[in-house]
CSV table of C-alpha atoms in Angstrom, one decimal:
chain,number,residue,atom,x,y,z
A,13,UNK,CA,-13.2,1.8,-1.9
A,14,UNK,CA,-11.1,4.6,-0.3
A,15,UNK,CA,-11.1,8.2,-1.3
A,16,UNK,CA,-7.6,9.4,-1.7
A,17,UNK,CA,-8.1,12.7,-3.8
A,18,UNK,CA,-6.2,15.4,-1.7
A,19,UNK,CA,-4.8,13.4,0.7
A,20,UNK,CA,-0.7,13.4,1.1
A,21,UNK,CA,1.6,10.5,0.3
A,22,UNK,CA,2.0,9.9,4.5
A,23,UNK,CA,-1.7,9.8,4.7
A,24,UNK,CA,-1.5,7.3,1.6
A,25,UNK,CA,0.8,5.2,3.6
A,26,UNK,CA,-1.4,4.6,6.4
A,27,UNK,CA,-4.2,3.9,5.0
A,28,UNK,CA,-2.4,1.0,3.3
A,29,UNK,CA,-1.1,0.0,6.7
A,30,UNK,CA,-4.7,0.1,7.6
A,31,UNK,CA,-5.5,-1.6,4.8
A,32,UNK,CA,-2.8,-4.6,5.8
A,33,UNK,CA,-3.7,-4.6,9.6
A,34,UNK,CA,-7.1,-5.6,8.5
A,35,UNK,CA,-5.9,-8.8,6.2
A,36,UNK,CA,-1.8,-9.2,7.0
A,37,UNK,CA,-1.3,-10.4,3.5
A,38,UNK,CA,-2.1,-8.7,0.4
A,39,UNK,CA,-1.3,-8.9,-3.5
A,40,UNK,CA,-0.6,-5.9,-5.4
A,41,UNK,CA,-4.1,-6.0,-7.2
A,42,UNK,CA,-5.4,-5.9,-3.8
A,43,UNK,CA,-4.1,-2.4,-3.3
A,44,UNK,CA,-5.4,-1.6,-7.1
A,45,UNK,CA,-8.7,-2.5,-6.2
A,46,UNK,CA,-9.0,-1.1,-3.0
A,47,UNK,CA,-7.6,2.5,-4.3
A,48,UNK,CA,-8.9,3.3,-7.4
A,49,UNK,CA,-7.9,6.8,-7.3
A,50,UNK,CA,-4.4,5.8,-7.3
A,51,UNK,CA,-2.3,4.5,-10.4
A,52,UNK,CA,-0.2,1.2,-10.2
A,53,UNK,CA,2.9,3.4,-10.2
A,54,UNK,CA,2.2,5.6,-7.3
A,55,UNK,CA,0.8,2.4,-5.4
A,56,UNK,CA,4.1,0.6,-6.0
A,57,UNK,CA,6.4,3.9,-4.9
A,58,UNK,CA,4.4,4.1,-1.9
A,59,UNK,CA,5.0,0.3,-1.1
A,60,UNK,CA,8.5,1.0,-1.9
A,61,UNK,CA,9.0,3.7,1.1
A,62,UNK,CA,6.9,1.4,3.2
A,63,UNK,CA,9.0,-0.7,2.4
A,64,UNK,CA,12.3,1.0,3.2
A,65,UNK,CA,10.9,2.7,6.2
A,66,UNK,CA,10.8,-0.7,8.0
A,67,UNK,CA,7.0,-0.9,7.8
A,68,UNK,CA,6.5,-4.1,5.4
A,69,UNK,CA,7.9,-6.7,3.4
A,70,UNK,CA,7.7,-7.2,-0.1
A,71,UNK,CA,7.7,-10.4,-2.1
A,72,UNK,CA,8.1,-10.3,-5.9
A,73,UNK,CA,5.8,-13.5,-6.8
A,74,UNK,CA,3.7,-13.8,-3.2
A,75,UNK,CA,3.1,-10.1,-2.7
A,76,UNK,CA,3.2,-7.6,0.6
A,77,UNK,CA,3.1,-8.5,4.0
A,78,UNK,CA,3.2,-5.7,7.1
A,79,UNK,CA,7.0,-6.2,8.5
């Protein structure tokens, strides 16, 4: 598990990159399990700017893949 108390959303962000450079291809629950500190809502927001920032790809039904 990952600590995320304190850190700021950028720092968020790249530890979920760091998260997907480790295993390319990852379901939301993934994220859920591997940050516990954050809710499903801020983990989804987050993979929304990631998202529109060019740094990965969301599926609906197959999940998130770094892009």
């Amino acid at each position: 598990h990952t600590r995320l108390a304190g850190l700021t959303r950028e720092a968020k962000k790249e530890l979920i990159l760091k998260h997907l450079q480790n295993k390319p291809k990852g379901v939301f629950s993934e994220f859920a399990d591997a940050f516990p500190g954050l809710k499903r809502g801020d983990i989804s927001n987050l993979l929304e700017e990631l998202k529109k920032e060019g740094k990965i790809d969301i599926w609906e039904a197959a999940g998130v893949a770094i892009g």
